[in-house]
Short mmCIF file of C-alpha atoms and ligand atoms in Angstrom, two decimals:
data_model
loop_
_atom_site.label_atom_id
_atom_site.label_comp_id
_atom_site.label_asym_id
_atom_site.label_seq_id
_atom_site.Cartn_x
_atom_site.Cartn_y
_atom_site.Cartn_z
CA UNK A 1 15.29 20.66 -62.29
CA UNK A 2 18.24 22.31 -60.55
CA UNK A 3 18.52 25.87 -61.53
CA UNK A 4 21.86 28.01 -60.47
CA UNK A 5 21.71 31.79 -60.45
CA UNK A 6 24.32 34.37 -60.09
CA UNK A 7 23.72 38.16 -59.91
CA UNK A 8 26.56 41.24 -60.31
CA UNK A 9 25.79 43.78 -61.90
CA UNK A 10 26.33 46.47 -59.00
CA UNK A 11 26.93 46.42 -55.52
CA UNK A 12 25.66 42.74 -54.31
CA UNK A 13 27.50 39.57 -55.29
CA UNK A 14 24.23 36.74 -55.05
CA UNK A 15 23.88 33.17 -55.88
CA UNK A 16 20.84 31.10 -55.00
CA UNK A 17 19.80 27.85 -56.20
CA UNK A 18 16.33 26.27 -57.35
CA UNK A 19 14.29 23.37 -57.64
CA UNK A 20 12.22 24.55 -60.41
CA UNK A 21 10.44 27.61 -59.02
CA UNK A 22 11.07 26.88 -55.22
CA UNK A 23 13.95 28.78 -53.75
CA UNK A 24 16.58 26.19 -52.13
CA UNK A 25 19.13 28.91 -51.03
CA UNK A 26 19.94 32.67 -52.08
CA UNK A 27 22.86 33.83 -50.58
CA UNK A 28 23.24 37.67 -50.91
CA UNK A 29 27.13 39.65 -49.84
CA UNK A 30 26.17 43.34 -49.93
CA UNK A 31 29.10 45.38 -50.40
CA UNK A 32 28.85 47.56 -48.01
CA UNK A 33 32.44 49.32 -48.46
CA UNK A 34 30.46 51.43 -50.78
CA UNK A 35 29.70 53.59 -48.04
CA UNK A 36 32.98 55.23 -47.40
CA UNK A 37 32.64 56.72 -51.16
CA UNK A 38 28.97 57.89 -50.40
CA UNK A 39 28.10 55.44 -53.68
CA UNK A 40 29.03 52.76 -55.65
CA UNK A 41 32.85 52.29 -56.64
CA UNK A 42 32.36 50.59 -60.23
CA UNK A 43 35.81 48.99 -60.27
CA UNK A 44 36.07 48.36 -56.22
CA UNK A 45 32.63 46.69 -57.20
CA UNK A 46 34.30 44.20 -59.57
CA UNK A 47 37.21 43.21 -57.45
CA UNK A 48 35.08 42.53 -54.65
CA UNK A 49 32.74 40.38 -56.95
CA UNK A 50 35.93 38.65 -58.07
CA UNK A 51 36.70 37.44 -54.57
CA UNK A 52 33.32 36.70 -53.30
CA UNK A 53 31.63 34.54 -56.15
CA UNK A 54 33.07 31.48 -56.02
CA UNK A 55 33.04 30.96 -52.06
CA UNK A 56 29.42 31.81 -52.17
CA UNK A 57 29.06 28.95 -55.06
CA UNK A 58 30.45 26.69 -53.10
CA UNK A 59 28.26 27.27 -49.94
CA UNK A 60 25.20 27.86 -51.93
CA UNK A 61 25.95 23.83 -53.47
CA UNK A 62 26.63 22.80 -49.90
CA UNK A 63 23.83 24.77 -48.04
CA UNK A 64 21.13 22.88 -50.98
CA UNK A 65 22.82 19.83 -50.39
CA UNK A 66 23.46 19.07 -53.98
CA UNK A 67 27.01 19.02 -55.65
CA UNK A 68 27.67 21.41 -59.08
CA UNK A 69 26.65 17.97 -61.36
CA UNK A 70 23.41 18.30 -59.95
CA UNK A 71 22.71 21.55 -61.67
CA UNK A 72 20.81 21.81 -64.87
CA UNK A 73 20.77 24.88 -65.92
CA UNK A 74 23.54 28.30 -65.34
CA UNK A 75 21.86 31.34 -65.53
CA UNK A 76 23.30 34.98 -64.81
CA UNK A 77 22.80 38.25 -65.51
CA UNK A 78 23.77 39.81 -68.47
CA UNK A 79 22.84 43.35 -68.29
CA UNK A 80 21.90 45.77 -67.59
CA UNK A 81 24.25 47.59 -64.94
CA UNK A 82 28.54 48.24 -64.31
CA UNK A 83 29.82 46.55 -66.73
CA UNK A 84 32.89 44.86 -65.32
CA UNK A 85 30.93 44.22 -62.32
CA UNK A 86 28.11 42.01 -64.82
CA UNK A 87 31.20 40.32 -66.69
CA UNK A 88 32.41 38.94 -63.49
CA UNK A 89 29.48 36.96 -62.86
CA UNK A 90 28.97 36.03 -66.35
CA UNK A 91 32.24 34.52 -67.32
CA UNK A 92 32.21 32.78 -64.51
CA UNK A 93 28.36 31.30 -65.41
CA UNK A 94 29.82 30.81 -68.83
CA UNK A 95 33.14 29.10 -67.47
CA UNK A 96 30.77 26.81 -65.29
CA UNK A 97 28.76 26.07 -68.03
CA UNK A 98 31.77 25.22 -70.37
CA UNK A 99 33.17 22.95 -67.98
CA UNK A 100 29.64 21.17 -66.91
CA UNK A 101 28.36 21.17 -70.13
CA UNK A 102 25.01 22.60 -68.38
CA UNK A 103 22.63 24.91 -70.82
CA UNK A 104 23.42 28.63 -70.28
CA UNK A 105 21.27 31.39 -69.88
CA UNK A 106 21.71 35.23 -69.67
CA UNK A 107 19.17 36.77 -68.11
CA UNK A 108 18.08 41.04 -68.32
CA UNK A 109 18.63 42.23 -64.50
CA UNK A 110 15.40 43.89 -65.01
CA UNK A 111 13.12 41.27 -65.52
CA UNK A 112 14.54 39.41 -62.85
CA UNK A 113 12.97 42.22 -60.65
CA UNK A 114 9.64 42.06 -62.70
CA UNK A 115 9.11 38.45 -61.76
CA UNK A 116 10.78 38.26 -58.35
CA UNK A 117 7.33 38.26 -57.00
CA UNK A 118 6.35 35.29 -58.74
CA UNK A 119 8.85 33.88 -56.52
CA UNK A 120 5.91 34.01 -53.36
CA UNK A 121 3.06 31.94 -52.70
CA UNK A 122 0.59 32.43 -54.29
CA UNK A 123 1.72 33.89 -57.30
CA UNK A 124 0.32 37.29 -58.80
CA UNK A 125 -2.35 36.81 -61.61
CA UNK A 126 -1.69 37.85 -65.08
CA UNK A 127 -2.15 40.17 -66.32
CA UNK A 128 0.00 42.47 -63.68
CA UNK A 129 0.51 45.77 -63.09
CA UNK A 130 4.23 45.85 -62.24
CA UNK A 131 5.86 49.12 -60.88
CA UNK A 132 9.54 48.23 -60.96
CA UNK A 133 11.44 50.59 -58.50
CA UNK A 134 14.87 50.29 -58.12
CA UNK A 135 17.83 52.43 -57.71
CA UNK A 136 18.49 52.42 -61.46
CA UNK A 137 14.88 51.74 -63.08
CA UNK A 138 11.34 53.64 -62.29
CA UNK A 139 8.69 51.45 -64.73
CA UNK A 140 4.89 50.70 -64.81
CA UNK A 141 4.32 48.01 -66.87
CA UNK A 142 1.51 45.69 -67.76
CA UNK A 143 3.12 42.45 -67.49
CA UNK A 144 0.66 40.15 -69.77
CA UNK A 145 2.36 37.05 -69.67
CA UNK A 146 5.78 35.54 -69.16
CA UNK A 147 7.20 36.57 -73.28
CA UNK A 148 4.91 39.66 -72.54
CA UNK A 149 5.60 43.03 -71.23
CA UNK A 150 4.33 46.08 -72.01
CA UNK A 151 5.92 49.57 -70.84
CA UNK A 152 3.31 51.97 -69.60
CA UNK A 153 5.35 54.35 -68.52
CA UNK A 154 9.14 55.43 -67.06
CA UNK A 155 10.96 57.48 -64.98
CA UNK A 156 12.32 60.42 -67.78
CA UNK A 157 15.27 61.56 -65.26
CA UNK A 158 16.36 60.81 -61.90
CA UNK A 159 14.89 56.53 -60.65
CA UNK A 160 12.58 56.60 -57.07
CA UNK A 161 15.52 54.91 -55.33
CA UNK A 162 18.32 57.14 -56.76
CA UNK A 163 16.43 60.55 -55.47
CA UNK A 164 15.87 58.66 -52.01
CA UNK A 165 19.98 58.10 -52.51
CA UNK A 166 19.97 61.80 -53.26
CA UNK A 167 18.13 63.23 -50.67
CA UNK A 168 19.77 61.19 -48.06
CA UNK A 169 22.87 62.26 -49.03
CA UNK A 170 22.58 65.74 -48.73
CA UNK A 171 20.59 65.40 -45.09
CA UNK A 172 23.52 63.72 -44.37
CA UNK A 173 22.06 60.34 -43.66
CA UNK A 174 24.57 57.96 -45.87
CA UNK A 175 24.12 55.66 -48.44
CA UNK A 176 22.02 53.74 -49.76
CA UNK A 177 19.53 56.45 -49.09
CA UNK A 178 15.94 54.58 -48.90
CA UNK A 179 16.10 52.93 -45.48
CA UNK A 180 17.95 55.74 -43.10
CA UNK A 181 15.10 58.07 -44.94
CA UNK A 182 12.12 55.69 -44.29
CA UNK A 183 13.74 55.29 -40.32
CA UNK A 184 13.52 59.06 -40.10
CA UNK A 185 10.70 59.50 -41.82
CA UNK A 186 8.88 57.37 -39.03
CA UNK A 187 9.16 60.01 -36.48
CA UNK A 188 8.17 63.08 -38.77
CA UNK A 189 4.84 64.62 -40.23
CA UNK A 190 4.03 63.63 -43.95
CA UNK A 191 2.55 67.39 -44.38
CA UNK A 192 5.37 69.50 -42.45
CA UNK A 193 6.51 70.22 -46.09
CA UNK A 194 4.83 70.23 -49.22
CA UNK A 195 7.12 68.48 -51.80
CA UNK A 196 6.06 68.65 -55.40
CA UNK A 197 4.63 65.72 -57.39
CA UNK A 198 5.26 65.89 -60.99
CA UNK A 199 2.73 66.00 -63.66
CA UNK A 200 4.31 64.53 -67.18
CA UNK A 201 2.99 64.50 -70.97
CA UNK A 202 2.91 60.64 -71.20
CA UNK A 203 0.37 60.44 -67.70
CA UNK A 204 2.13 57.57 -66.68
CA UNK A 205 5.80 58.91 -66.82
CA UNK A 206 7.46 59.97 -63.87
CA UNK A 207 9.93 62.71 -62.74
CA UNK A 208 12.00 62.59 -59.88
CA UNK A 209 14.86 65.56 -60.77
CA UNK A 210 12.18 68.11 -59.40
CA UNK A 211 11.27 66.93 -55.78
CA UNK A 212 15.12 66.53 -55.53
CA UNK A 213 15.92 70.05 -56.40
CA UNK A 214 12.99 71.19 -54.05
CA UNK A 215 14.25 69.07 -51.18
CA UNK A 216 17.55 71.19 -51.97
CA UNK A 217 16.30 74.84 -52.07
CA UNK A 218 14.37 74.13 -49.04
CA UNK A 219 17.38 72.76 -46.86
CA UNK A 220 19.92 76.27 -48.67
CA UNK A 221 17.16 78.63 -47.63
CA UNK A 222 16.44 77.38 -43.59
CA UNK A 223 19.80 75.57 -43.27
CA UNK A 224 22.38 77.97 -44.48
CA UNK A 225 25.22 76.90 -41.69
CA UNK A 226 24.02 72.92 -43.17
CA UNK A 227 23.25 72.87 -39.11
CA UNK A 228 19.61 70.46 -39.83
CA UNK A 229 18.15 69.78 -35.88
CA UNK A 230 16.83 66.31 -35.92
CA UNK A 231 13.50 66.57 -35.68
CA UNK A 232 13.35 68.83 -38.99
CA UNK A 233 15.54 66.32 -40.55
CA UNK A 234 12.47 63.60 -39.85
CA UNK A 235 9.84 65.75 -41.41
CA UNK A 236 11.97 66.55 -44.46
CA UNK A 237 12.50 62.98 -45.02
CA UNK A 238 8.69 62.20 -43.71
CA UNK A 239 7.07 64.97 -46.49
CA UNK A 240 9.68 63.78 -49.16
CA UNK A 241 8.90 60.09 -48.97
CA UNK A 242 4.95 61.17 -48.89
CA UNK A 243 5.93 63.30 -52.16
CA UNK A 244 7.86 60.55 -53.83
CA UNK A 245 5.55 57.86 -53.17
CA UNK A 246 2.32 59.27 -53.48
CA UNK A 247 4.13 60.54 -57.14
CA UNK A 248 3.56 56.29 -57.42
CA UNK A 249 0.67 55.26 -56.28
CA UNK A 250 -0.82 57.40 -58.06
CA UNK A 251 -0.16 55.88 -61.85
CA UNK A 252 -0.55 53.38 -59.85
CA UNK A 253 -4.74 54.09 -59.43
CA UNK A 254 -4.74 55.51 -63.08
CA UNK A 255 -3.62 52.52 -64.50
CA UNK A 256 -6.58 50.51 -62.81
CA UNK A 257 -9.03 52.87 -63.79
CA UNK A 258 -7.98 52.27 -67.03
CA UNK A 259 -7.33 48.84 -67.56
CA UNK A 260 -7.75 45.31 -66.75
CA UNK A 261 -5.87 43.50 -64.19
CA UNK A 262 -5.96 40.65 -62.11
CA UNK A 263 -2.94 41.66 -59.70
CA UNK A 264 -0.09 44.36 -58.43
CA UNK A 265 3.17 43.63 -58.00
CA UNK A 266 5.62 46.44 -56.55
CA UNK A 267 9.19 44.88 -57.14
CA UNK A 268 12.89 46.19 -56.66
CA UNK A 269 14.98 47.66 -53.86
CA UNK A 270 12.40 50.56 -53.11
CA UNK A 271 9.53 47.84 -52.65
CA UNK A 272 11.16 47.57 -49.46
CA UNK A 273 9.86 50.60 -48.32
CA UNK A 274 6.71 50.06 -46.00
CA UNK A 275 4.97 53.06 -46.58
CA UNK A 276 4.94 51.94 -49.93
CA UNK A 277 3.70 49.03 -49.33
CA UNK A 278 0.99 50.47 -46.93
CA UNK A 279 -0.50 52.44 -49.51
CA UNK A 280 -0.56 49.84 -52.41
CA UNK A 281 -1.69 47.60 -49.89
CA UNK A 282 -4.98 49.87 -49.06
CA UNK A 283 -5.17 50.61 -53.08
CA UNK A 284 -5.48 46.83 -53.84
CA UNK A 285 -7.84 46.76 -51.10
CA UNK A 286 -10.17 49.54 -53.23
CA UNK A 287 -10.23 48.29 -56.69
CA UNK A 288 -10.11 44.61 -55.36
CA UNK A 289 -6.70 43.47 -56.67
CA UNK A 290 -4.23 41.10 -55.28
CA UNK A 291 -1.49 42.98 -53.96
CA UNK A 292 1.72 40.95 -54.21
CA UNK A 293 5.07 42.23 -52.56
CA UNK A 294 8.67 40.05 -52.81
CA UNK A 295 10.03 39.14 -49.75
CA UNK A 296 12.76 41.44 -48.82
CA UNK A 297 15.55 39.50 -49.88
CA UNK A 298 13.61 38.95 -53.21
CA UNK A 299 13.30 42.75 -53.52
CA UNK A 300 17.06 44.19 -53.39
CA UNK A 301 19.33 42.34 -55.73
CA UNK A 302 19.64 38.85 -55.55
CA UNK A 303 20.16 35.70 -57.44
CA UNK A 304 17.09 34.09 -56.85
CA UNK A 305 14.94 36.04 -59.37
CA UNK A 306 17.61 35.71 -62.23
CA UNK A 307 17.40 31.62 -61.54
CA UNK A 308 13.26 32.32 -61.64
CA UNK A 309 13.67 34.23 -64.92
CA UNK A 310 16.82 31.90 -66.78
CA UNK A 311 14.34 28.97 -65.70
CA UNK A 312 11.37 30.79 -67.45
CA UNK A 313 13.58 31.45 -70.25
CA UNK A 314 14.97 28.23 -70.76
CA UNK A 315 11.27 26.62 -70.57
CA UNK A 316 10.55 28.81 -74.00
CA UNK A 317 13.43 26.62 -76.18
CA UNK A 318 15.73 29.69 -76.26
CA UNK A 319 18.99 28.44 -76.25
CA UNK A 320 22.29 31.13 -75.93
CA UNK A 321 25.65 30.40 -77.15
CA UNK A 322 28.65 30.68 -74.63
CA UNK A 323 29.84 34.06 -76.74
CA UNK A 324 27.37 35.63 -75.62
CA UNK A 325 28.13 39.49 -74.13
CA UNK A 326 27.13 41.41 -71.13
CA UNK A 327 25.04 44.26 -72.34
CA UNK A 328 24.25 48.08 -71.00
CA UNK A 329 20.53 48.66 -71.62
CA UNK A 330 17.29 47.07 -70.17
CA UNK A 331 15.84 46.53 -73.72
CA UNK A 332 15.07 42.84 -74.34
CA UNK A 333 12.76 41.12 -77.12
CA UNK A 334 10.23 41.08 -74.69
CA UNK A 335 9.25 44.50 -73.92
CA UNK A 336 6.91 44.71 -76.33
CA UNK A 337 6.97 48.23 -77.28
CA UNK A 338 9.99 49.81 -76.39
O1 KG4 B 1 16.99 47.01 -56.82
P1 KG4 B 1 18.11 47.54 -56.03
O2 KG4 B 1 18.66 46.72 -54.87
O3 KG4 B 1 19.33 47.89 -56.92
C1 KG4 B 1 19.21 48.35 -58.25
O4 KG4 B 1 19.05 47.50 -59.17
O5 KG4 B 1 19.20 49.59 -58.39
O6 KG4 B 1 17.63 48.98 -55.46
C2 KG4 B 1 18.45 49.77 -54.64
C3 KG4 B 1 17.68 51.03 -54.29
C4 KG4 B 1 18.54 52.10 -53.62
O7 KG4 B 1 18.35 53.33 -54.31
C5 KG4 B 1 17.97 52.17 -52.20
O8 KG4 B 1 18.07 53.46 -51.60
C6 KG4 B 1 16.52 51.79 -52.43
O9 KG4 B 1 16.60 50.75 -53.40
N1 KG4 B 1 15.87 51.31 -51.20
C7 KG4 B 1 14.82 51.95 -50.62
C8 KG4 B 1 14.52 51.23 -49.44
N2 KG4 B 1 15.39 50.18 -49.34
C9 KG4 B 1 16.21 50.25 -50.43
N3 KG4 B 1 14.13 53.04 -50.99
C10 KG4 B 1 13.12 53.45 -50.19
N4 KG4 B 1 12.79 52.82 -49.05
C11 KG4 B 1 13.44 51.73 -48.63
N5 KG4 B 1 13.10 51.12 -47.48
ZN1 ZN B 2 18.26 45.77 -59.19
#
């Protein structure tokens, strides 16, 4: 089976195709325009969606060497994220599918990041233990089976990837925020600054809005002229990414102390960050786990994990009727206890 995916609900316009769960092409235009505004432009967003996804169908047929009546199945995503940015792709899935007479899926942007990693070789083992980490999204979930996920915890303000934005953005350093901190951070000492690591109710929630403001104070108070010298801007961003990913890994060990699973998967745009995947790495080392990572064009958005997911979906007997409408939230039958 030929599966076509297409992904737009923020700031990349992606479409990959599949031959069942093997990845024939993903092609991936980030917009990177964005950066003049220090963030994303919703409506810029859509335009430049507009222009982009139909060349990149038409390379993505060519570069799998199929033509559009080879594909079997049109999947997109539906939600959630900008909303005129996720109805450009999806009308155009739907038109595609009108016009082919092809099955359509929608497909939550959110699991699409949950099962990227099924996308490598060898696939994790469920049950999982799935921190999603993205610039919108900051979940643990136990991931028992493909109709099966249950939330174990969640971000209750500010995502991991949206305080790296932050922080970056007031050292200075440009958007998106995760890899100019991660450079930096390279060069500087984890303990030059001790960042806090919040401590929530439900032990597996996480807060972000606190090791933000902290990052803050401590730049007013020693910066006042906003004069940062370099190497003080690398151990800011070295003790900050220690703070924010330690905050992590560690729900990360509680969850494995508590319960039974077979593998770890870190997924999302912030998966791309290697200290991350150091420590995860040495944790799945400890309790014995396989440790599985995406590929890192698997782990920002791309089209290639909505195909993986529509496929999965459409392998259930769900069908969806071309009316179908984007939606805002990353609630979906199944999340299990939302
Ligand atoms: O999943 P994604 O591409 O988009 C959303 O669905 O949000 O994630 C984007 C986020 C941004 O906040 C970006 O700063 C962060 O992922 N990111 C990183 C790294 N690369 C991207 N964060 C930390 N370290 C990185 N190396
Ligand atoms: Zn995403």
């Amino acid at each position: 089976m030929y599966i076509l995916g297409i992904e737009s609900s923020c700031d990349e316009t992606s479409v990959a195709i599949l031959e069942n769960d093997k990845v024939l092409t993903n092609l991936i235009y980030s917009q990177s325009f964005h950066k003049l505004y220090g963030g994303v432009v919703p409506e810029l967003s859509s335009r430049a969606h507009l222009q982009t996804i139909k060349p990149l169908l038409d390379q993505a047929v060519k570069e799998a060497n199929l033509t559009l009546n080879d594909i079997d199945i049109i999947t997109a995503t539906a939600g959630p994220g900008l909303i005129g940015a996720l109805l450009v792709g999806l009308t155009f899935a739907k038109g595609l599918a009108f016009s082919t007479g092809k099955p359509f899926i929608p497909v939550n942007h959110i699991e699409g990041h949950i099962f990227s990693s099924f996308l490598m070789t060898p696939k994790p083992q469920f049950p999982v233990l799935t921190l999603v980490v993205s610039g919108g999204h900051t979940m643990l979930l136990n991931v028992l089976s493909d109709y099966e996920i249950i939330k174990l915890g969640s971000t209750v303000d500010d995502a991991a990837g949206e305080a790296f934005d932050k922080v970056a953005k007031l050292l200075g350093l440009g958007y998106p925020g995760g890899p100019a901190i991660s450079k930096a951070a390279e060069s500087g000492k984890r303990s030059a600054i001790k960042f806090p690591i919040s401590e929530l109710k439900n032990k597996y929630d996480f807060s972000y809005s606190g090791i933000k403001t902290a990052v803050l104070y401590h730049v007013q108070r020693n910066y006042p002229d906003g004069n940062i010298p370099q190497e003080d801007i690398n151990n800011i961003c070295a003790s900050f990414e220690y703070a924010a990913i330690t905050a992590l890994t560690n729900k990360i060990e509680l969850a494995l102390k508590e319960f039974d699973f077979n593998s770890i998967s870190v997924v999302g745009g912030v998966a791309a960050n290697k200290y991350l995947k150091e420590q995860v790495l040495e944790i799945g080392n400890k309790y014995k786990k396989q440790v599985v990572f995406p590929d890192l064009s698997y782990c920002g958005d791309n089209a290639a994990m909505i195909a993986y997911r529509g496929y999965k979906i459409y392998q259930s007997g769900k069908t969806f009727s071309l009316d179908y409408k984007a939606f805002p939230s990353f609630f979906s039958e199944y999340f299990k206890n939302m």
